[in-house]
Structures are given as C-alpha cells and as structure tokens.
Short mmCIF file of C-alpha atoms and ligand atoms in Angstrom, two decimals:
data_model
loop_
_atom_site.label_atom_id
_atom_site.label_comp_id
_atom_site.label_asym_id
_atom_site.label_seq_id
_atom_site.Cartn_x
_atom_site.Cartn_y
_atom_site.Cartn_z
CA MET A 1 -4.79 111.00 138.98
CA THR A 2 -2.06 110.13 141.42
CA LYS A 3 -0.65 112.43 144.01
CA ASP A 4 2.46 112.60 141.96
CA THR A 5 1.01 115.02 139.47
CA SER A 6 0.35 117.63 142.10
CA ASN A 7 2.61 120.68 142.45
CA GLN A 8 5.92 119.71 143.96
CA MET A 9 6.29 123.06 145.80
CA TRP A 10 2.81 123.28 147.36
CA GLY A 11 0.97 120.16 146.45
CA GLY A 12 0.98 118.55 149.82
CA ARG A 13 -2.76 118.87 150.40
CA PHE A 14 -3.67 118.30 146.68
CA ALA A 15 -4.50 114.88 145.28
CA ALA A 16 -4.16 115.89 141.61
CA GLY A 17 -2.33 118.40 139.45
CA PRO A 18 -4.00 121.48 137.89
CA ASP A 19 -6.11 121.42 134.70
CA ALA A 20 -4.16 122.50 131.70
CA ILE A 21 -6.31 125.75 131.63
CA MET A 22 -5.64 126.31 135.18
CA GLU A 23 -1.93 126.05 134.58
CA ALA A 24 -2.24 128.50 131.70
CA ILE A 25 -4.13 131.20 133.60
CA ASN A 26 -2.01 130.64 136.80
CA ALA A 27 1.60 130.58 135.48
CA SER A 28 3.51 133.87 135.31
CA ILE A 29 6.86 132.27 134.40
CA GLY A 30 6.36 133.36 130.81
CA TYR A 31 7.05 136.92 131.91
CA ASP A 32 8.36 136.93 135.51
CA GLN A 33 11.44 135.20 134.32
CA ARG A 34 12.62 138.85 133.71
CA MET A 35 13.08 139.10 137.53
CA ALA A 36 15.40 136.09 137.73
CA ALA A 37 18.44 138.20 138.79
CA GLN A 38 16.44 140.07 141.41
CA ASP A 39 14.91 136.76 142.70
CA ILE A 40 18.36 135.25 143.12
CA GLU A 41 19.76 138.33 144.74
CA GLY A 42 16.88 138.40 147.12
CA SER A 43 17.40 134.70 148.03
CA ARG A 44 21.02 135.12 148.57
CA ALA A 45 20.43 137.92 150.96
CA HIS A 46 17.79 135.87 152.86
CA ALA A 47 20.05 132.79 152.99
CA ALA A 48 22.99 134.79 154.34
CA MET A 49 20.70 136.27 156.97
CA LEU A 50 19.30 132.95 158.00
CA ALA A 51 22.92 131.81 158.60
CA LYS A 52 23.90 134.78 160.50
CA THR A 53 20.93 134.47 162.78
CA GLY A 54 21.50 130.73 163.29
CA ILE A 55 18.33 129.61 161.61
CA LEU A 56 20.41 127.83 158.94
CA THR A 57 23.79 126.14 159.38
CA ASP A 58 26.70 127.78 157.66
CA SER A 59 27.19 124.77 155.50
CA ASP A 60 23.60 124.77 154.22
CA ALA A 61 23.80 128.52 153.61
CA GLU A 62 27.03 128.07 151.75
CA ALA A 63 25.46 125.27 149.56
CA ILE A 64 22.47 127.52 148.83
CA ARG A 65 24.69 130.46 147.89
CA GLU A 66 26.81 128.34 145.59
CA GLY A 67 23.68 126.69 144.09
CA LEU A 68 22.03 129.99 143.46
CA LEU A 69 24.95 131.26 141.53
CA THR A 70 24.85 128.17 139.42
CA VAL A 71 21.19 128.76 138.79
CA LEU A 72 21.88 132.43 137.88
CA SER A 73 24.60 131.48 135.37
CA GLU A 74 22.33 128.87 133.83
CA ILE A 75 19.73 131.43 133.29
CA GLU A 76 22.03 134.14 132.05
CA THR A 77 23.52 131.86 129.53
CA GLY A 78 20.12 130.59 128.29
CA ASN A 79 20.78 127.04 129.72
CA PHE A 80 17.74 127.05 131.93
CA GLU A 81 14.47 125.25 131.20
CA PHE A 82 11.63 127.33 132.58
CA SER A 83 8.56 125.17 133.56
CA ALA A 84 4.98 126.53 133.55
CA ALA A 85 4.16 123.70 135.94
CA LEU A 86 6.41 125.48 138.43
CA GLU A 87 4.23 128.66 137.94
CA ASP A 88 6.63 131.46 138.54
CA ILE A 89 10.32 132.48 138.68
CA HIS A 90 10.41 131.88 142.50
CA MET A 91 9.47 128.24 142.25
CA ASN A 92 11.44 127.62 139.06
CA VAL A 93 14.57 128.82 140.76
CA GLU A 94 13.99 126.95 143.94
CA ALA A 95 13.15 123.67 142.15
CA ARG A 96 16.33 123.92 140.18
CA LEU A 97 18.27 124.75 143.30
CA LYS A 98 16.94 121.52 144.76
CA GLU A 99 18.16 119.52 141.79
CA ILE A 100 21.65 120.97 142.02
CA ILE A 101 22.17 121.02 145.84
CA GLY A 102 19.43 118.58 147.20
CA GLU A 103 18.03 118.95 150.69
CA PRO A 104 19.40 122.29 151.84
CA ALA A 105 17.41 123.90 149.05
CA GLY A 106 14.28 123.08 150.97
CA ARG A 107 15.39 125.25 153.96
CA LEU A 108 15.87 128.46 151.88
CA HIS A 109 12.12 129.24 152.18
CA THR A 110 12.31 129.34 156.04
CA GLY A 111 10.73 132.49 157.38
CA ARG A 112 9.82 133.70 153.98
CA SER A 113 6.76 133.45 151.58
CA ARG A 114 6.42 134.01 147.83
CA ASN A 115 4.32 136.99 148.99
CA ASP A 116 7.28 139.01 150.37
CA GLN A 117 9.58 137.49 147.96
CA VAL A 118 7.58 138.71 144.85
CA ALA A 119 7.18 142.15 146.44
CA THR A 120 10.93 142.24 146.98
CA ASP A 121 11.84 141.03 143.60
CA PHE A 122 9.53 143.36 141.79
CA LYS A 123 10.70 146.39 143.88
CA LEU A 124 14.27 145.65 142.91
CA TRP A 125 13.24 145.45 139.29
CA VAL A 126 11.24 148.72 139.43
CA ARG A 127 14.10 150.32 141.35
CA ASP A 128 16.49 149.52 138.48
CA GLN A 129 14.07 150.93 136.00
CA ILE A 130 13.76 154.11 137.94
CA ASP A 131 17.51 154.40 137.77
CA ALA A 132 17.34 153.71 134.04
CA ALA A 133 14.66 156.30 133.55
CA ILE A 134 16.67 158.89 135.49
CA GLN A 135 19.77 158.21 133.23
CA GLY A 136 17.52 158.39 130.13
CA ILE A 137 15.90 161.65 131.18
CA SER A 138 19.22 163.29 132.02
CA ALA A 139 20.65 162.36 128.66
CA LEU A 140 17.65 163.89 127.02
CA ILE A 141 17.88 166.98 129.02
CA ARG A 142 21.49 167.45 127.97
CA ALA A 143 20.44 167.13 124.27
CA PHE A 144 17.79 169.86 124.79
CA VAL A 145 20.31 172.05 126.57
CA ALA A 146 22.76 171.56 123.67
CA GLN A 147 19.98 172.63 121.15
CA ALA A 148 19.20 175.65 123.33
CA GLU A 149 22.81 176.68 123.38
CA VAL A 150 23.13 176.55 119.58
CA GLY A 151 20.16 178.87 119.14
CA ALA A 152 19.77 180.74 122.30
CA ASP A 153 19.02 183.99 120.36
CA TRP A 154 17.37 182.54 117.25
CA VAL A 155 13.84 183.91 116.98
CA MET A 156 10.74 181.75 116.20
CA PRO A 157 7.07 182.25 116.77
CA GLY A 158 5.76 181.46 120.19
CA PHE A 159 2.27 179.91 119.90
CA THR A 160 -1.04 179.79 121.83
CA HIS A 161 -3.89 177.75 120.34
CA LEU A 162 -1.18 176.92 117.64
CA GLN A 163 -1.72 180.54 116.51
CA THR A 164 1.19 182.88 116.28
CA ALA A 165 1.36 184.75 119.61
CA GLN A 166 4.68 186.48 120.24
CA PRO A 167 8.14 185.94 119.08
CA VAL A 168 10.25 183.76 121.38
CA THR A 169 13.76 182.38 121.10
CA TRP A 170 14.54 178.81 119.98
CA GLY A 171 16.65 178.40 123.02
CA HIS A 172 13.67 179.30 125.30
CA HIS A 173 11.48 176.81 123.63
CA MET A 174 14.08 174.12 124.13
CA MET A 175 14.64 175.02 127.70
CA ALA A 176 10.89 174.71 128.26
CA TYR A 177 11.28 170.99 127.74
CA VAL A 178 14.31 170.97 130.05
CA GLU A 179 12.01 172.30 132.81
CA MET A 180 9.40 169.51 132.14
CA LEU A 181 11.96 166.78 132.10
CA GLY A 182 13.67 168.24 135.22
CA ARG A 183 10.25 167.78 137.03
CA ASP A 184 10.11 164.23 135.66
CA LEU A 185 13.66 163.62 137.09
CA SER A 186 12.40 164.74 140.41
CA ARG A 187 9.35 162.68 140.29
CA PHE A 188 11.36 159.54 139.71
CA GLN A 189 13.78 160.47 142.47
CA ASP A 190 10.99 161.09 144.91
CA ALA A 191 9.35 157.78 143.99
CA ARG A 192 12.67 156.02 144.47
CA ALA A 193 13.18 157.43 147.96
CA ARG A 194 9.59 156.53 148.99
CA MET A 195 9.66 152.92 147.67
CA ASN A 196 13.06 152.03 149.04
CA GLU A 197 11.88 149.88 151.94
CA SER A 198 12.30 146.15 152.09
CA PRO A 199 9.24 143.88 152.14
CA LEU A 200 11.49 140.75 152.67
CA GLY A 201 10.67 139.17 156.05
CA ALA A 202 7.04 140.15 156.04
CA ALA A 203 6.65 136.47 155.03
CA ALA A 204 3.12 135.52 153.94
CA LEU A 205 1.53 138.53 155.65
CA ALA A 206 1.99 138.47 159.40
CA GLY A 207 5.72 138.27 159.82
CA THR A 208 7.46 135.25 161.18
CA SER A 209 8.26 133.44 164.42
CA PHE A 210 11.86 132.80 163.43
CA PRO A 211 14.34 135.33 164.77
CA ILE A 212 15.02 136.89 161.37
CA ASP A 213 17.07 140.10 160.94
CA ARG A 214 15.19 142.30 158.48
CA GLU A 215 17.65 145.08 158.79
CA MET A 216 20.40 142.91 157.49
CA THR A 217 18.38 141.71 154.40
CA ALA A 218 17.31 145.35 153.85
CA LYS A 219 20.85 146.57 153.85
CA ALA A 220 22.13 143.68 151.65
CA LEU A 221 19.54 144.68 149.09
CA ARG A 222 20.36 148.27 149.32
CA PHE A 223 17.04 149.25 150.80
CA ASP A 224 16.91 152.15 153.32
CA ARG A 225 14.99 150.09 155.89
CA PRO A 226 12.54 147.23 156.29
CA ALA A 227 8.95 148.09 155.63
CA ALA A 228 7.35 148.71 158.96
CA ASN A 229 4.00 146.88 158.50
CA SER A 230 4.07 143.18 157.23
CA LEU A 231 0.52 143.40 155.93
CA ASP A 232 1.23 146.55 154.02
CA ALA A 233 4.61 145.12 152.84
CA VAL A 234 3.00 142.21 150.89
CA ALA A 235 -0.16 144.13 149.84
CA ASP A 236 1.59 147.31 148.54
CA ARG A 237 2.07 147.93 144.89
CA ASP A 238 2.40 151.83 145.22
CA PHE A 239 5.86 151.70 144.03
CA ALA A 240 4.86 150.15 140.66
CA LEU A 241 2.00 152.69 140.40
CA GLU A 242 4.31 155.67 141.23
CA PHE A 243 6.68 154.32 138.54
CA LEU A 244 3.86 154.14 136.10
CA SER A 245 2.42 157.55 136.91
CA ALA A 246 5.79 159.31 136.78
CA SER A 247 6.37 157.40 133.51
CA SER A 248 3.05 158.62 132.14
CA ILE A 249 3.67 162.18 132.85
CA CYS A 250 7.18 161.91 131.45
CA ALA A 251 5.77 160.10 128.33
CA MET A 252 3.17 162.87 127.95
CA HIS A 253 6.03 165.30 127.73
CA LEU A 254 7.75 163.19 125.12
CA SER A 255 4.58 162.92 123.17
CA ARG A 256 4.02 166.69 123.15
CA PHE A 257 7.48 167.26 121.67
CA ALA A 258 6.99 164.42 119.22
CA GLU A 259 3.84 166.30 118.10
CA GLU A 260 5.88 169.48 117.59
CA LEU A 261 8.48 167.63 115.62
CA VAL A 262 5.76 166.25 113.32
CA ILE A 263 4.48 169.71 112.72
CA TRP A 264 7.76 171.43 112.56
CA SER A 265 9.31 168.96 110.12
CA SER A 266 6.41 169.37 107.66
CA ALA A 267 7.01 171.37 104.41
CA GLN A 268 4.50 173.94 105.66
CA PHE A 269 6.67 174.76 108.73
CA ARG A 270 10.26 173.72 107.91
CA PHE A 271 11.25 174.73 111.43
CA VAL A 272 13.49 171.61 111.78
CA THR A 273 15.12 169.01 109.66
CA LEU A 274 15.24 165.61 111.23
CA SER A 275 18.22 163.43 110.45
CA ASP A 276 18.00 160.56 108.13
CA ARG A 277 18.79 158.32 111.01
CA PHE A 278 15.54 159.05 112.60
CA SER A 279 13.25 159.28 109.49
CA THR A 280 11.94 156.97 106.89
CA GLY A 281 10.98 157.30 103.22
CA SER A 282 7.83 156.39 101.34
CA SER A 283 7.69 153.47 99.05
CA ILE A 284 5.63 155.51 96.50
CA MET A 285 6.39 159.14 97.01
CA PRO A 286 10.11 159.69 96.43
CA GLN A 287 10.13 163.16 97.91
CA LYS A 288 8.92 162.02 101.29
CA LYS A 289 10.91 161.93 104.51
CA ASN A 290 8.64 160.88 107.41
CA PRO A 291 9.12 161.65 111.05
CA ASP A 292 8.27 158.02 111.99
CA ALA A 293 10.19 157.97 115.19
CA ALA A 294 8.27 161.03 116.49
CA GLU A 295 5.00 159.41 115.50
CA LEU A 296 5.82 156.12 117.13
CA ILE A 297 6.80 157.90 120.34
CA ARG A 298 3.45 159.74 120.27
CA ALA A 299 1.67 156.45 119.86
CA LYS A 300 3.55 154.23 122.13
CA ILE A 301 2.87 156.54 124.97
CA GLY A 302 -0.70 155.33 125.01
CA ARG A 303 0.56 151.93 126.22
CA ILE A 304 2.13 153.61 129.24
CA PHE A 305 -1.05 155.43 130.23
CA GLY A 306 -2.91 152.20 129.64
CA ALA A 307 -0.54 150.31 132.01
CA ASN A 308 -1.16 152.89 134.71
CA THR A 309 -4.87 152.68 134.38
CA ALA A 310 -4.81 148.88 134.14
CA LEU A 311 -2.76 148.46 137.38
CA LEU A 312 -4.97 150.94 139.32
CA MET A 313 -7.91 148.81 138.10
CA VAL A 314 -6.24 145.63 139.31
CA MET A 315 -5.52 147.04 142.80
CA LYS A 316 -8.56 149.17 143.47
CA GLY A 317 -10.82 146.24 144.56
CA LEU A 318 -8.40 144.12 146.56
CA PRO A 319 -8.80 143.52 150.30
CA LEU A 320 -5.63 143.21 152.34
CA THR A 321 -3.27 141.54 151.79
CA TYR A 322 -2.09 139.62 148.79
CA SER A 323 -4.40 138.41 146.11
CA LYS A 324 -3.45 136.57 142.92
CA ASP A 325 -4.77 139.49 141.05
CA MET A 326 -1.50 141.20 141.83
CA GLN A 327 0.38 138.88 139.58
CA GLU A 328 -1.10 140.98 136.79
CA ASP A 329 1.05 143.89 137.84
CA LYS A 330 4.22 142.78 136.16
CA GLU A 331 3.42 142.65 132.43
CA GLN A 332 2.00 146.19 132.59
CA VAL A 333 5.00 147.50 134.24
CA PHE A 334 7.50 145.64 132.05
CA ASP A 335 5.72 146.86 128.87
CA ALA A 336 5.53 150.38 130.09
CA ALA A 337 9.25 150.44 131.18
CA ASP A 338 10.32 148.93 127.86
CA ASN A 339 8.46 151.59 125.86
CA LEU A 340 9.50 154.49 128.23
CA MET A 341 13.12 153.56 127.90
CA LEU A 342 12.85 153.17 124.00
CA ALA A 343 10.92 156.50 123.78
CA LEU A 344 13.53 158.32 125.74
CA ALA A 345 16.42 156.93 123.73
CA ALA A 346 14.68 157.70 120.44
CA MET A 347 13.83 161.13 121.49
CA GLU A 348 17.40 161.78 122.70
CA GLY A 349 18.66 160.58 119.28
CA MET A 350 16.19 162.90 117.39
CA VAL A 351 16.97 165.85 119.47
CA LYS A 352 20.67 165.43 119.23
CA ASP A 353 20.48 164.95 115.45
CA MET A 354 17.89 167.45 114.36
CA THR A 355 18.86 170.82 112.82
CA ALA A 356 16.82 173.93 113.55
CA ASN A 357 16.38 175.93 110.42
CA ARG A 358 17.26 179.44 111.60
CA ASP A 359 15.94 181.25 108.52
CA SER A 360 12.56 179.48 108.54
CA LEU A 361 12.18 180.12 112.30
CA GLU A 362 12.99 183.82 111.79
CA ALA A 363 10.73 184.30 108.80
CA ALA A 364 7.88 182.69 110.73
CA ALA A 365 8.71 184.69 113.79
CA GLY A 366 7.67 187.90 112.20
CA SER A 367 4.47 186.69 110.47
CA GLY A 368 1.08 186.71 111.99
CA PHE A 369 1.42 190.13 113.55
CA SER A 370 3.61 188.57 116.29
CA THR A 371 4.82 191.98 117.60
CA ALA A 372 1.37 193.42 118.12
CA THR A 373 1.86 193.16 121.91
CA ASP A 374 5.15 194.99 121.54
CA LEU A 375 3.39 197.78 119.72
CA ALA A 376 0.67 198.00 122.47
CA ASP A 377 3.35 198.05 125.17
CA TRP A 378 5.14 200.85 123.30
CA LEU A 379 1.98 202.92 123.23
CA VAL A 380 1.70 202.44 127.04
CA ARG A 381 5.32 203.21 127.65
CA ALA A 382 5.92 206.16 125.15
CA LEU A 383 2.51 207.71 125.16
CA ASN A 384 1.35 206.75 128.60
CA MET A 385 -1.79 205.25 127.21
CA PRO A 386 -3.88 202.90 129.36
CA PHE A 387 -3.20 199.27 128.11
CA ARG A 388 -6.81 198.67 127.19
CA ASP A 389 -6.71 201.76 124.75
CA ALA A 390 -3.37 200.68 123.44
CA HIS A 391 -4.84 197.23 122.68
CA HIS A 392 -7.54 198.86 120.73
CA VAL A 393 -5.25 201.10 118.71
CA THR A 394 -3.00 198.18 117.92
CA GLY A 395 -6.01 196.13 116.87
CA THR A 396 -7.00 198.76 114.43
CA LEU A 397 -3.40 198.76 112.97
CA VAL A 398 -3.45 194.93 112.72
CA ALA A 399 -6.73 195.21 110.83
CA MET A 400 -5.13 197.81 108.52
CA ALA A 401 -2.11 195.60 107.79
CA GLU A 402 -4.29 192.59 107.28
CA ALA A 403 -6.46 194.38 104.73
CA ARG A 404 -3.28 195.43 102.86
CA GLY A 405 -1.73 191.98 103.08
CA CYS A 406 1.40 193.20 104.87
CA ASP A 407 2.82 192.85 108.34
CA LEU A 408 3.00 195.60 111.07
CA PRO A 409 6.54 196.79 110.22
CA ASP A 410 5.44 197.41 106.64
CA LEU A 411 2.96 200.13 107.62
CA THR A 412 4.23 203.76 107.20
CA LEU A 413 4.44 206.25 109.99
CA GLU A 414 1.52 208.09 108.24
CA ASP A 415 -0.44 204.92 108.48
CA MET A 416 0.23 204.78 112.16
CA LYS A 417 -0.49 208.43 112.67
CA SER A 418 -3.84 208.06 110.90
CA VAL A 419 -4.89 205.74 113.77
CA HIS A 420 -3.13 207.69 116.57
CA SER A 421 -1.64 211.03 115.85
CA ALA A 422 0.97 210.84 118.70
CA ILE A 423 2.80 207.82 117.36
CA THR A 424 6.43 208.55 116.41
CA ALA A 425 9.04 206.85 114.28
CA ASP A 426 10.45 205.29 117.42
CA VAL A 427 7.70 202.70 117.28
CA PHE A 428 9.49 200.86 114.52
CA ASP A 429 12.29 199.87 116.95
CA VAL A 430 9.92 197.52 118.80
CA LEU A 431 8.34 195.97 115.66
CA GLY A 432 11.40 193.91 114.93
CA VAL A 433 11.31 190.41 116.26
CA HIS A 434 14.89 190.62 117.57
CA ASN A 435 14.04 193.74 119.55
CA SER A 436 10.89 192.12 120.69
CA VAL A 437 12.56 189.01 122.28
CA ALA A 438 15.51 191.14 123.67
CA SER A 439 13.07 193.29 125.56
CA ARG A 440 11.51 190.31 127.38
CA LEU A 441 13.92 190.44 130.21
CA SER A 442 11.62 189.50 133.06
CA TYR A 443 12.80 186.49 135.07
CA GLY A 444 11.93 183.38 132.96
CA GLY A 445 11.27 185.50 130.00
CA THR A 446 12.53 184.68 126.44
CA ALA A 447 15.29 187.31 126.07
CA PRO A 448 18.54 185.56 124.96
CA GLU A 449 20.22 186.94 128.11
CA ARG A 450 17.66 185.17 130.35
CA VAL A 451 17.84 182.05 128.35
CA ARG A 452 21.62 181.75 128.61
CA GLU A 453 21.31 182.14 132.42
CA GLN A 454 18.96 179.11 132.48
CA ILE A 455 21.31 177.13 130.20
CA ALA A 456 24.15 177.90 132.55
CA ARG A 457 22.04 176.93 135.63
CA TRP A 458 21.03 173.57 134.11
CA LYS A 459 24.63 172.78 133.10
CA GLU A 460 25.55 173.14 136.73
CA VAL A 461 22.52 171.08 137.90
CA LEU A 462 23.66 168.24 135.53
N1 LIG B 501 3.65 134.58 140.88
C1 LIG B 501 3.16 135.25 142.01
C2 LIG B 501 2.92 136.75 141.75
O1 LIG B 501 3.52 137.16 140.77
C3 LIG B 501 4.01 135.10 143.22
C4 LIG B 501 3.32 135.16 144.49
C5 LIG B 501 2.40 133.99 144.66
N2 LIG B 501 1.83 134.02 146.04
C6 LIG B 501 0.78 133.33 146.30
N3 LIG B 501 0.36 133.34 147.50
N4 LIG B 501 0.24 132.51 145.44
O2 LIG B 501 2.18 137.40 142.44
#
C-alpha cells in the first residue's frame, strides 16, 4: 500500500492505512458524534485563547472561528458526512475544517491533544446531562408534592415486609419519594460542583510549552477553574462515574416506585388508577389495563446500573494517563443518560396523571390489625402498663379477632375486658385509622399536620 492510505491526521509515521477490522474496532465516530456541539465549542474557546496569547494570528483564529461555525451548522442540519477513517468526532471536525478554510485549520491543534480535547468535550456533555437530570428530578418532585397535597390526610396502610404495619397518610407516602429525590438532586448538584474543572490545556498529558491561558478557556467553557494536574486531567473519568452512580441511585428510587405502582394498580390492591396515557391493553384479554410504563422503568434501570459497573471495570486497571480503553466510556454514559431522562419523564407523567383511590386506600388502611400498635400504646398511656406487657395483651386481642374473622374495632368492650379487666371504652378512640394517623405527631411522623408542614417546606425549596 502507498503512504496515501495512512491516516491523514496522524499517519506521518505510517506506511499503510489500518486493516478494516482495525478501523471497526478503533472508530468511535458512530457514537461520539453526539459530542459535536461540545467539540466545536471547545475548539472555539481554544482558538480564541491561542489568538489572545499570540500563539495564532487574529486572521487565522477568525478563519477557524468562522469555519467551525460552518461545520457546526452542517452537522446540525444533517449535511455532514461522518467518516470512520477519521476515527472520531475530533478528527472529523478538524478534517472538514481543513476542507473549508485550508491551512489555518492545521494550526488549531497547537498546544492541545485529543486527550484533553476528549476529556473536555465529554465533561461538557455530562455536565449538560447533569443539568437535565436536575430539571427532570425537580419536575418529578413537583408531581409528588402535588399528589401529597391532594391526599395529605387520606389514610392507607403503611407496610413493612409488604405486610400491613400501621396506618399512614397518602401524603406521607408521596413525600417519602420527595425526600429520596431531594437527595438525588443534591447528589447531582454535588457531582456538578466537583467535576466543573477544565481539562483543556493539559494537552497529551504533560501540559504544553506554548504560553497558553488555561484560565481563559476554562472561563469561556463555564468551568470554575482549570484542572490542577495535567496527568489527572486527561486520565480522569470520575465525572462520568459520579454521573452514573448518582443516576443509579436515582434510578433505583424510580424503580421502587415503579414496583409500587405495579402492585397498587392491580385488581387486588386498587390503590391507584393509572391514566390511559401511561397504560396499555392486552390483545387477548379485553379487561386488561397494564402498567407497562412502570414495568419498563423498573427494567430499564438495569441498563443504568450496568453502565456504572461497566465503566468502573474499564477504568479499574488503567495506568496513568490516557489509554484507548477510555473510549469505551461514552456509549455507557450516553445510554444511561438517555434512559434516565426517559424514565424521569415517564415517571413524572405517570405520577401527574394517576388517581389515588381514596376509598380503597382507607378500606385497606384498617385491615390487617393495623392499629394494634395504637392499642398497645393506649394500654401504656391509660393503664400505665409496661410496653412489653401491653404488646402481649394486644397480641392476645389480635389473636381473638383473627379467630373471629373480624378487625380490632369490631371486638366488644367485654371481649377486651376478658383479656385485661382495666380496659375502658376509651380504647375505641385509638382504634380508628384516622385517630391513629392524627396521633403520630412526632417530627417526621405521618400525621396530616406534619405532612402539610413538609409539603410547605418543599414548596419553598422548589
Ligand atoms: N476517540 C478517542 C476517545 O474517545 C479520543 C482520544 C484519542 N486519543 C488518543 N491518544 N488516541 O477516547
């Protein structure tokens, strides 16, 4: 083969071009073209800095600036031919720039390498996704708060082990998700603050002998500062890992609520009715309305966990600094980001549209001896019984009700007295589910009063 077949960007020392298989395994343009806008933004910042520091002439920098805008519009309008022979987005953009403006294009890469370039582009991309996640989570929080407001004092069973435990309020349950999502929000905010340092100017790994101004490019790209160590700057993918781990935790929360929706929308529970907009029918069973969106959220979450694990595996064995393994970071993050944003939007839609069935919730709230703890607490308060004894007396009463096939409030005072003679009719006040939830006034408790305080607090936070 002639030298002409070697790569036009780095082929100087190569006599021949790559094998077709080599090109297939090496090229990332199939996916990293998603970073085109970030790549061009980074190049524009770099070119402006090279001109300001006198490394480039103003006229070259201006030609580069204009040319990059042309390339960007070609890409945005779908009039750009991506080439696998040019490997990746960085070289595709630069090669096209050369076709458009000629010689000055070759000066753009002064004081820079694809190593700091890709780290910069990818950081900008991930930073945008963090912002999108923050938006998506905030919208979902608002949807949960709205649900909580509608049913702040509606009663439902609270569960442990998916067994009825104690009555709680619908609003309280909704606000539990608000707390989880609030932590997700702060995890993304933390990650954003930590990652917001510019790799640009780290060059291949050691920095550069050109008198570049890294503060200037950092500022132009809205980074807080330049990364302080050039080796770390090109070797670091913590920002992608933090995005994936914050995404994984957030996705786990979405999956838990998805699971609740699947259970709650079943004929056996009927706690909620999902809207037609977020359900599907069955082609054979006409009565069916399936919670597909919830199931798909629950399933898609696995891809996000997988991406997190996959990137940890890619990184864990790499000596400093850049290794080509790191090119495998992008597809994982792209897929995880796409699925997180979709899951957030679908969950927001479902939460907004769903109807809580107040009567079913209330009927279920009282079943399963859910006020047994209230009865035990009453024995402690009214009869000054040690809690352990109260627990035992209550257990005996639960067994009696169970044997009769009734609930605790259905027992007569005589039944109660047969177990403990000091019990009075006042006990029936605490056996109602509304009394039960209203009495749980401790901070963070399920009483409607406390729930409304939390709703008000969150509305202020948002
Ligand atoms: N496409 C490459 C990546 O995504 C860009 C960096 C290439 N650097 C190199 N030294 N070969 O990682």
